[in-house]
Amino acid sequence: MAIERIVLLSGHVSAGKTTLVDLLRARFDGLECFKTRDYLRKLNPDVEASRLDMQTLGERYDIKTKGAWVSKGLWDFIADNTNVDIRIVLVDAVRIRQQISAIRKAFGSKVVHFHLNAPPEELKKRYRSRPHRGIRELLSYDEVLGNPTEQKVDDLAKIADVVIDTKRCTKQDVMVKAASCLELYGRENTRSVDILVGGQYGSEGKGNIAAYLAREYDVLVRVGGPNAGHKVYSEPEPLNFHHLPSGSVSAPESQLLIGPGATIYVPALLDEIAQFNIDLSRLKIDGKAMIISKKDRASEKDLVAGIGSTGQGVGAAQARRIRGRKPGMVTLARDIKNLHPFICDSCEFLERAFERGDKVFLEGTQGTGLSLYHGDYPYVTSRDTTVSGCLAEAGISAARVRRIVMVCRTYPIRVKNPDGGTSGPMTHPLSWAEIARRSGYKTQMLTRTERGSTTNRRRRVGEFEWTSLRKAVSLNAPTDIALTFVDYICRRNEDARRFEQLNEETIRFVEEVERVARTPVTLISTRFDYRNIIDRRTW
C-alpha cells in the first residue's frame, strides 16, 4: 500500500466535511477515511458517544500531547489497513493548528489541507436538520459554539491550502473542487482514444477491422444508428451489429457504451443484446440517446425510393429530436423501462475510464461520402459521419484522440436502388462482371456476396476514387488507413499472410494510396475470414 495523499479537513460543525468525504469515497476508488471521533471512542470505549463528550475528550488529548494524538491515530489507522488498497486518506477532522503541524511533520508533502466554511446562519440551519451519525448531538448550534476550540476553528482557514465556501456551492460542486485539487480526474489531454471511420460510402468492411482491433481496448463505443450494419466473420454464420460495437464478441472483457448521439430502435437493440448474451453490467447506454418510433420508420418510405435510404427511421427520429424540444415531446433511452438497467451518463462513465487510464475505441458508422454536411447532398445520411461528428455523438474531446483509422475498400460501393431512383453518384461505375474479370472470382459469387448488411439490397460498384480519398483524408486526418477487399484486385491475395505475399499490382496500389493520402496503410484485409488481416502497425 502506497499512500499518495493525506487530506486534512477542517471547518465548523455542519460545514460539510463528512458530506465531502462520503461523496469523494463514492466517486473515486482507493479513498478511505480516518475519523478522529472514532479514534477517540476507540481510546475511550466507556465514554458516552455525545458531541459534548467528544469535544471535551479532544481538548484533553490536545493539551496532553500538544495535538500529536491525531497524527498517532493516523499512523495506527494506516498500519491497521495494510491489506487495503488505499491511495488517499481523508482525515475528518482536524481542529487546531498543532494537530495539523504534527501531521505535516510526520507526512511532509503528502499532506493537503481543505478548510470548509459557511455563514453562521447557514450552519445553524444545517445543524437543525442534521442527520444523526452515531453521536448524540447538542440541542442547539449555540451550544456547539460554546466550546472554545469550536469557536476558533475558522482561524484554520489562514493556514489551509484550499478554502471552500459551501454555502455558495452545491455538494457536488464542493466535491468537484476538492477532487480537482487532488488531481483525481486525471489530465484532460491524455490521448487514450482511437477512432475508426469509413472513408467512402459505407460498407468499407469496418466491422471486421473493428472486431480485430477491439481486443486491445478496455472500452468500446458505438455511435450512429441501426441504418448501419457492421458484419463480422464468424462460423457458421457472420455476425451483424447494428447498435452494439462490432467487438462485443471478439473482446468479451471490454465494457460497451452506446453514446448520447446514437439513435436506437429498441426491439432490434434488445434482440442484439439477447443474441450476443450481453451482461447487464457490461453494456452502458447514455440516457439521452434518441429512440426511433414505428412512425419514424414508416415515414421514410419515400426516401427509400428517392435516394436509397435504408428506411430505418433514423433521419425521422433525428428530425423529431430537433423539432420537439419541449418536455415530453420525444422519447429518449432513459424513458424506456426495458433499457433502465443499462442507462448511464456517458460523460461520467468515460471520465472514470480516462481516470483509470483505460484505452477507448470509438467505432464510427457509414462513410465520409455519406456525411450530411460533406457528402453529395441529398444523397446523404442524417448525421455527420466524419471523425468530428462521431466524437461529438460520443461526447469525447478531439484532444483525447491518439489514432484515427480510416477504412477504404479497393472498389467503393453504393447501394442499388430497387425502385429506380439513385443512391448517389459514382465517378467511374463498373459492373460486377468487370470486377470478376479483374479478380478471378465468379460474377455470381460477387453479386451474391455484395448485398447490404441492413437492407440486403444489391450494391453498385466503381473504380477507386482518388479525389474522394483526398477529401476524406482532409476531413478526417487519419493516422492510419485500413485497406479492405484487396482480393478484388487479385483473388490470389486471399492467401497472403504478409505484405510481401500480395501480388505486385496490389503492392503498387497500396503504395499509391499512401502517396495520395500521405498516410500509411497499416491494416490490409485480404478476405472475409477469421484470419484476414495483414497488420503493419507499429503501435
XYZ file of C-alpha atoms in Angstrom:
539
model
C 0.000 0.000 0.000
C 1.418 3.363 -1.058
C -0.341 6.381 0.405
C -0.232 9.223 -2.108
C -2.041 11.922 -0.136
C -3.187 12.757 3.370
C -6.160 15.110 3.117
C -6.944 17.139 6.245
C -10.465 18.535 6.603
C -11.289 21.387 8.927
C -14.304 23.602 9.438
C -17.151 24.201 11.829
C -19.700 21.519 12.625
C -22.158 21.319 9.667
C -19.690 22.945 7.251
C -19.925 19.843 5.036
C -16.793 17.838 5.912
C -18.429 14.425 6.298
C -20.615 15.011 3.233
C -17.484 15.746 1.216
C -15.852 12.560 2.496
C -18.899 10.482 1.532
C -19.092 11.957 -1.977
C -15.370 11.525 -2.657
C -15.394 7.929 -1.492
C -18.485 7.131 -3.559
C -16.993 8.692 -6.690
C -13.347 7.556 -6.565
C -11.603 4.306 -5.733
C -8.809 3.983 -3.199
C -10.032 6.613 -0.695
C -10.504 5.814 2.987
C -11.471 8.000 5.932
C -9.796 8.323 9.322
C -12.354 9.811 11.718
C -10.882 11.443 14.794
C -14.171 10.892 16.589
C -13.979 7.122 16.062
C -10.362 7.124 17.271
C -11.383 8.904 20.467
C -14.083 6.297 21.069
C -11.560 3.528 20.443
C -9.259 5.023 23.094
C -12.194 5.556 25.479
C -14.790 2.838 24.847
C -16.700 3.607 28.052
C -17.322 7.273 27.237
C -20.798 8.206 26.009
C -20.991 8.991 22.283
C -22.153 12.578 22.500
C -20.989 15.810 20.859
C -20.102 17.346 24.232
C -18.047 14.317 25.358
C -16.127 14.203 22.088
C -15.311 17.900 22.316
C -14.115 17.509 25.890
C -12.019 14.401 25.149
C -10.396 16.020 22.117
C -9.341 19.060 24.101
C -7.917 16.853 26.865
C -5.736 14.931 24.376
C -4.716 18.185 22.671
C -3.369 19.516 25.969
C -1.711 16.211 26.895
C 0.004 15.570 23.506
C 0.139 19.114 22.056
C -2.121 17.936 19.261
C 0.056 14.956 18.274
C -2.636 12.381 19.159
C -4.289 12.786 15.742
C -1.027 12.015 13.946
C -0.533 8.957 16.184
C -4.060 7.765 15.421
C -3.455 8.270 11.703
C -0.341 6.099 11.825
C -2.316 3.384 13.652
C -5.111 3.613 11.065
C -2.667 3.120 8.194
C -0.971 0.218 9.986
C -4.341 -1.471 10.556
C -5.208 -1.239 6.842
C -2.045 -2.512 5.173
C -4.089 -5.112 3.252
C -6.393 -2.464 1.775
C -5.549 -0.637 -1.441
C -5.576 2.960 -0.167
C -4.289 5.861 -2.257
C -5.653 8.734 -0.194
C -6.582 9.034 3.482
C -9.192 11.654 4.345
C -8.871 12.950 7.915
C -12.243 14.051 9.301
C -11.416 16.313 11.066
C -8.596 18.489 12.415
C -9.461 21.294 14.846
C -6.284 23.097 15.960
C -3.003 24.224 14.392
C -0.940 21.827 16.494
C -2.799 18.817 15.087
C -2.079 19.988 11.552
C 1.577 20.763 12.321
C 2.137 17.288 13.780
C 0.640 15.587 10.705
C 2.614 17.769 8.290
C 5.793 16.960 10.207
C 5.034 13.224 10.021
C 3.879 13.008 6.372
C 5.542 16.007 4.711
C 4.498 16.987 1.194
C 1.790 14.325 1.028
C -0.446 16.494 3.202
C -3.065 18.829 1.744
C -5.439 20.816 3.946
C -9.004 21.759 2.954
C -10.992 24.180 5.085
C -14.767 24.359 4.590
C -16.788 27.311 5.776
C -20.273 28.816 5.539
C -22.081 31.786 7.135
C -23.298 31.246 10.751
C -26.977 31.315 9.814
C -26.425 28.645 7.175
C -24.553 26.453 9.683
C -27.385 26.819 12.190
C -29.959 25.862 9.576
C -27.990 22.781 8.560
C -27.497 21.758 12.174
C -31.247 21.765 12.807
C -31.787 19.240 10.010
C -28.507 17.369 10.558
C -28.883 13.557 10.401
C -27.684 11.553 13.401
C -24.352 9.916 12.525
C -23.831 7.686 15.552
C -23.443 10.563 18.000
C -25.864 12.352 20.325
C -25.953 15.965 19.242
C -26.381 19.069 21.414
C -29.766 20.787 21.484
C -28.713 23.879 19.571
C -25.906 25.208 17.432
C -25.218 27.886 20.036
C -24.292 25.070 22.459
C -21.890 23.651 19.845
C -20.211 27.063 19.570
C -19.923 27.206 23.330
C -16.836 25.019 23.018
C -13.639 27.174 22.975
C -11.958 25.061 20.302
C -15.008 25.182 18.047
C -15.064 28.969 18.344
C -11.555 29.208 16.854
C -11.948 26.637 14.049
C -12.301 29.297 11.353
C -8.787 30.539 12.192
C -7.529 27.418 10.387
C -8.595 28.951 7.070
C -5.464 31.128 7.272
C -3.164 28.102 7.034
C -5.266 25.900 4.720
C -4.181 25.016 1.184
C -7.745 25.354 -0.108
C -10.761 27.161 1.365
C -14.243 26.339 0.044
C -17.398 28.293 0.832
C -20.004 25.527 0.952
C -22.893 27.998 1.019
C -22.032 29.227 -2.475
C -21.573 25.720 -3.875
C -23.728 22.640 -4.218
C -22.494 19.490 -2.519
C -21.343 18.199 -5.902
C -19.528 21.485 -6.598
C -17.579 21.114 -3.350
C -16.638 17.568 -4.325
C -15.531 18.661 -7.811
C -13.343 21.441 -6.384
C -11.680 19.108 -3.903
C -11.239 16.275 -6.416
C -9.737 18.635 -8.979
C -7.213 19.925 -6.452
C -6.256 16.309 -5.699
C -5.989 15.586 -9.469
C -8.412 12.698 -9.132
C -9.934 13.371 -12.541
C -6.668 12.833 -14.363
C -5.391 15.059 -17.108
C -7.766 16.142 -19.848
C -5.189 15.910 -22.651
C -4.324 12.247 -22.129
C -4.563 10.672 -25.582
C -6.160 7.290 -24.970
C -8.911 7.191 -27.622
C -8.590 5.550 -31.029
C -11.344 6.037 -33.594
C -12.363 4.138 -36.711
C -14.343 5.759 -39.545
C -15.289 4.927 -43.121
C -13.554 6.816 -45.903
C -16.049 6.201 -48.715
C -19.808 5.462 -48.938
C -20.085 2.893 -46.162
C -19.738 -0.892 -46.409
C -15.945 -0.497 -46.394
C -15.549 -3.527 -44.111
C -15.337 -1.544 -40.879
C -16.941 -4.288 -38.790
C -14.225 -6.867 -39.313
C -11.460 -4.289 -38.774
C -13.173 -3.070 -35.597
C -13.599 -6.611 -34.264
C -9.906 -7.311 -34.937
C -8.715 -4.193 -33.091
C -11.257 -4.361 -30.256
C -9.258 -6.841 -28.164
C -6.709 -4.120 -27.427
C -9.201 -1.824 -25.661
C -10.944 -1.557 -22.307
C -13.989 0.353 -23.584
C -15.751 0.009 -26.957
C -18.025 2.887 -28.004
C -20.588 2.849 -30.813
C -22.432 5.810 -32.329
C -24.811 6.191 -35.277
C -27.947 4.109 -35.658
C -29.405 0.843 -36.952
C -29.253 2.052 -40.556
C -25.633 0.854 -40.427
C -24.857 -2.847 -40.144
C -21.316 -3.972 -39.378
C -20.579 -7.547 -40.396
C -18.001 -9.651 -38.541
C -16.707 -13.041 -39.625
C -17.945 -15.967 -37.572
C -18.821 -19.612 -38.059
C -21.276 -20.933 -39.053
C -22.782 -17.523 -39.910
C -21.399 -13.967 -39.914
C -22.403 -11.679 -37.058
C -24.213 -8.402 -37.785
C -24.006 -5.499 -35.346
C -26.481 -2.643 -35.810
C -26.331 -0.998 -32.379
C -23.592 -2.727 -30.391
C -19.861 -2.281 -31.038
C -18.507 -4.811 -33.518
C -16.030 -6.099 -30.920
C -18.772 -7.153 -28.495
C -17.987 -10.832 -29.104
C -14.295 -10.740 -30.037
C -13.402 -8.653 -26.946
C -15.589 -10.189 -24.202
C -13.808 -8.366 -21.356
C -14.337 -4.877 -22.789
C -17.026 -2.524 -21.500
C -19.583 -1.446 -24.128
C -21.047 2.037 -24.492
C -23.717 3.468 -26.796
C -23.231 7.231 -26.858
C -25.741 10.075 -26.392
C -25.791 10.908 -30.090
C -26.821 7.379 -31.069
C -30.284 6.554 -32.423
C -31.897 3.357 -31.147
C -34.665 1.080 -32.381
C -35.472 -0.688 -29.121
C -36.780 -4.067 -30.440
C -33.669 -4.511 -32.586
C -31.310 -3.499 -29.778
C -32.931 -5.892 -27.302
C -32.637 -8.679 -29.888
C -28.925 -7.937 -30.269
C -28.386 -7.919 -26.507
C -30.074 -11.311 -26.246
C -28.375 -12.760 -29.341
C -24.881 -11.926 -28.107
C -25.678 -12.639 -24.438
C -24.564 -9.194 -23.246
C -24.445 -8.942 -19.463
C -26.285 -6.104 -17.711
C -23.099 -4.863 -16.057
C -21.174 -4.789 -19.339
C -23.345 -2.565 -21.548
C -23.986 1.114 -20.842
C -26.378 3.313 -22.827
C -26.460 7.065 -22.429
C -29.892 8.131 -21.246
C -30.023 10.896 -23.866
C -29.779 8.570 -26.881
C -32.757 9.045 -29.235
C -35.454 6.382 -29.638
C -36.854 5.533 -33.090
C -40.620 5.039 -33.243
C -42.611 2.869 -35.645
C -43.958 6.073 -37.205
C -40.378 7.206 -37.873
C -39.706 4.028 -39.819
C -42.963 4.255 -41.758
C -42.330 7.899 -42.675
C -39.138 7.132 -44.614
C -40.703 5.103 -47.444
C -40.306 8.000 -49.868
C -36.609 8.296 -49.031
C -36.132 4.585 -49.734
C -37.478 5.118 -53.245
C -35.846 8.512 -53.785
C -32.257 8.269 -52.543
C -31.837 4.647 -51.482
C -32.305 5.269 -47.763
C -32.292 2.175 -45.569
C -35.677 3.276 -44.189
C -34.804 2.517 -40.568
C -36.330 5.744 -39.262
C -33.040 7.240 -38.116
C -33.405 10.515 -40.042
C -37.017 10.972 -38.997
C -36.110 10.395 -35.348
C -33.242 12.876 -35.581
C -35.560 15.458 -37.121
C -38.081 14.948 -34.288
C -35.296 15.375 -31.767
C -34.560 18.817 -33.213
C -38.177 19.909 -33.663
C -39.555 18.521 -30.420
C -37.523 20.383 -27.840
C -40.285 20.517 -25.265
C -40.685 18.270 -22.207
C -42.418 15.028 -23.161
C -42.274 15.612 -26.914
C -39.672 12.942 -27.686
C -38.687 9.610 -26.160
C -35.091 9.114 -25.085
C -33.369 5.963 -23.888
C -33.874 6.979 -20.253
C -37.659 6.883 -20.853
C -37.699 3.191 -21.894
C -38.276 0.836 -18.960
C -36.543 -2.135 -20.638
C -33.376 -0.062 -21.025
C -33.204 1.188 -17.422
C -30.632 -1.456 -16.312
C -28.226 -0.111 -18.952
C -28.746 3.640 -18.579
C -25.800 5.820 -17.603
C -24.352 9.288 -18.035
C -21.734 8.590 -20.706
C -19.703 11.679 -19.777
C -19.304 10.411 -16.219
C -18.701 6.839 -17.418
C -15.960 7.926 -19.822
C -14.431 10.304 -17.305
C -13.947 7.396 -14.913
C -12.459 5.331 -17.727
C -9.972 8.098 -18.517
C -9.080 8.416 -14.826
C -8.207 4.699 -14.775
C -6.097 5.087 -17.894
C -8.413 2.839 -19.928
C -7.943 2.600 -23.679
C -11.108 3.579 -25.554
C -12.084 2.550 -29.088
C -14.755 4.627 -30.856
C -16.397 2.915 -33.810
C -17.985 5.213 -36.340
C -20.612 4.053 -38.819
C -21.349 4.600 -42.520
C -18.772 6.565 -44.542
C -17.385 10.056 -45.067
C -19.024 10.294 -48.514
C -22.435 9.960 -46.839
C -21.910 12.813 -44.374
C -24.937 15.101 -44.065
C -22.619 18.106 -44.427
C -19.773 16.839 -46.600
C -21.399 14.253 -48.858
C -23.224 14.596 -52.201
C -26.431 16.146 -50.846
C -29.232 14.998 -50.979
C -27.723 11.512 -51.318
C -26.506 11.535 -47.765
C -27.383 10.120 -44.375
C -28.857 12.045 -41.425
C -25.645 12.672 -39.497
C -22.038 13.766 -39.877
C -20.030 10.588 -40.415
C -16.562 12.141 -40.101
C -14.257 11.883 -37.094
C -15.570 15.185 -35.737
C -19.181 14.052 -35.964
C -18.500 10.696 -34.315
C -16.621 12.347 -31.456
C -19.493 14.773 -30.904
C -22.034 11.931 -30.808
C -19.913 10.047 -28.279
C -19.109 13.100 -26.144
C -15.337 12.760 -26.499
C -12.959 15.672 -26.975
C -10.683 15.661 -30.015
C -7.795 16.340 -27.635
C -8.123 12.784 -26.325
C -7.630 11.136 -29.733
C -4.468 9.102 -30.254
C -5.008 7.262 -33.563
C -7.552 7.665 -36.373
C -8.061 4.617 -38.588
C -9.891 5.335 -41.862
C -11.211 2.288 -43.692
C -11.314 2.241 -47.512
C -12.081 -0.571 -49.912
C -10.315 -1.144 -53.221
C -13.571 -0.699 -55.151
C -16.081 1.611 -53.403
C -19.753 0.693 -53.444
C -23.132 2.383 -53.105
C -26.459 0.623 -52.662
C -28.552 -0.155 -55.735
C -31.999 1.409 -55.508
C -34.622 -1.196 -56.477
C -37.261 1.481 -57.104
C -35.473 3.139 -59.984
C -34.016 6.123 -58.127
C -30.332 6.665 -57.444
C -28.476 6.418 -54.165
C -25.913 8.956 -55.338
C -23.198 9.466 -57.939
C -20.076 7.386 -58.529
C -17.328 8.850 -60.708
C -16.409 5.641 -62.567
C -19.151 2.994 -62.322
C -18.162 -0.601 -63.037
C -20.044 -3.867 -63.402
C -19.554 -6.831 -61.109
C -18.674 -8.782 -64.239
C -15.701 -6.462 -64.749
C -14.606 -6.908 -61.106
C -14.898 -10.657 -61.638
C -12.736 -10.475 -64.769
C -10.037 -8.470 -62.940
C -10.011 -10.500 -59.742
C -10.603 -14.043 -60.937
C -13.795 -14.501 -58.895
C -17.062 -15.636 -60.468
C -19.598 -12.896 -61.073
C -22.322 -14.899 -59.306
C -20.212 -15.085 -56.151
C -19.679 -11.326 -56.120
C -23.324 -10.428 -56.694
C -24.377 -12.939 -54.041
C -21.893 -11.510 -51.531
C -22.289 -7.802 -52.265
C -25.545 -7.043 -50.528
C -26.246 -4.514 -47.788
C -25.948 -5.732 -44.188
C -29.099 -3.839 -43.179
C -31.382 -3.991 -46.235
C -29.919 -6.935 -48.217
C -30.074 -4.738 -51.335
C -27.688 -5.220 -54.233
C -24.736 -2.871 -54.407
C -23.280 -0.777 -57.214
C -19.512 -0.674 -57.615
C -16.991 1.716 -59.132
C -13.306 2.450 -59.615
C -11.330 3.709 -56.640
C -11.940 7.473 -56.335
C -8.660 9.233 -55.675
C -10.228 12.692 -55.384
C -12.672 11.335 -52.790
C -9.726 9.817 -50.909
C -8.046 13.221 -50.675
C -11.252 14.815 -49.435
C -11.770 12.082 -46.816
C -8.185 12.472 -45.655
C -8.635 16.233 -45.366
C -11.827 15.826 -43.328
C -10.601 13.036 -41.028
C -6.803 13.488 -40.845
C -6.243 9.734 -40.379
C -3.061 8.429 -38.817
C -3.665 5.035 -40.444
C -5.572 3.628 -43.393
C -7.133 0.175 -43.354
C -7.477 -1.116 -46.916
C -10.056 -3.836 -47.457
C -11.114 -6.157 -50.283
C -7.618 -6.457 -51.802
C -8.725 -9.873 -53.086
C -10.922 -7.925 -55.537
C -7.692 -6.709 -57.155
C -6.474 -10.287 -57.419
C -8.054 -13.369 -55.901
C -4.613 -14.813 -55.126
C -4.328 -12.171 -52.375
C -6.722 -14.349 -50.352
C -3.774 -16.486 -49.317
C -1.426 -13.629 -48.393
C -0.416 -13.529 -44.735
C 2.346 -10.938 -45.095
C 2.604 -7.755 -47.122
C 5.246 -9.118 -49.499
C 2.930 -12.026 -50.378
C 0.423 -9.688 -52.038
C 0.642 -9.632 -55.818
C 2.660 -6.874 -57.457
C -0.363 -4.903 -58.665
C -1.765 -4.767 -55.133
C 1.524 -3.629 -53.628
C 1.672 -0.810 -56.202
C -1.930 0.103 -55.352
C -1.102 0.276 -51.623
C 1.899 2.473 -52.340
C -0.252 4.800 -54.471
C -2.849 5.097 -51.688
C -0.083 6.033 -49.264
C 1.287 8.675 -51.638
C -2.079 10.303 -52.293
C -3.227 10.125 -48.674
C 0.212 10.855 -47.214
C -0.802 8.285 -44.618
C 0.470 4.723 -44.098
C -1.710 1.738 -44.951
C -1.193 -0.276 -41.778
C -4.071 -2.771 -41.931
C -4.904 -4.793 -45.048
C -7.892 -7.125 -45.279
C -7.323 -9.962 -47.728
C -10.652 -11.789 -47.469
C -13.672 -12.306 -45.200
C -12.255 -14.928 -42.867
C -11.120 -15.452 -39.282
C -7.532 -14.768 -40.362
C -7.816 -11.976 -42.850
C -5.751 -9.019 -41.589
C -2.196 -8.156 -42.549
C -1.143 -5.973 -39.629
C 1.648 -3.490 -40.430
C 1.139 -1.228 -37.413
C 3.938 -0.052 -35.136
C 1.555 0.887 -32.314
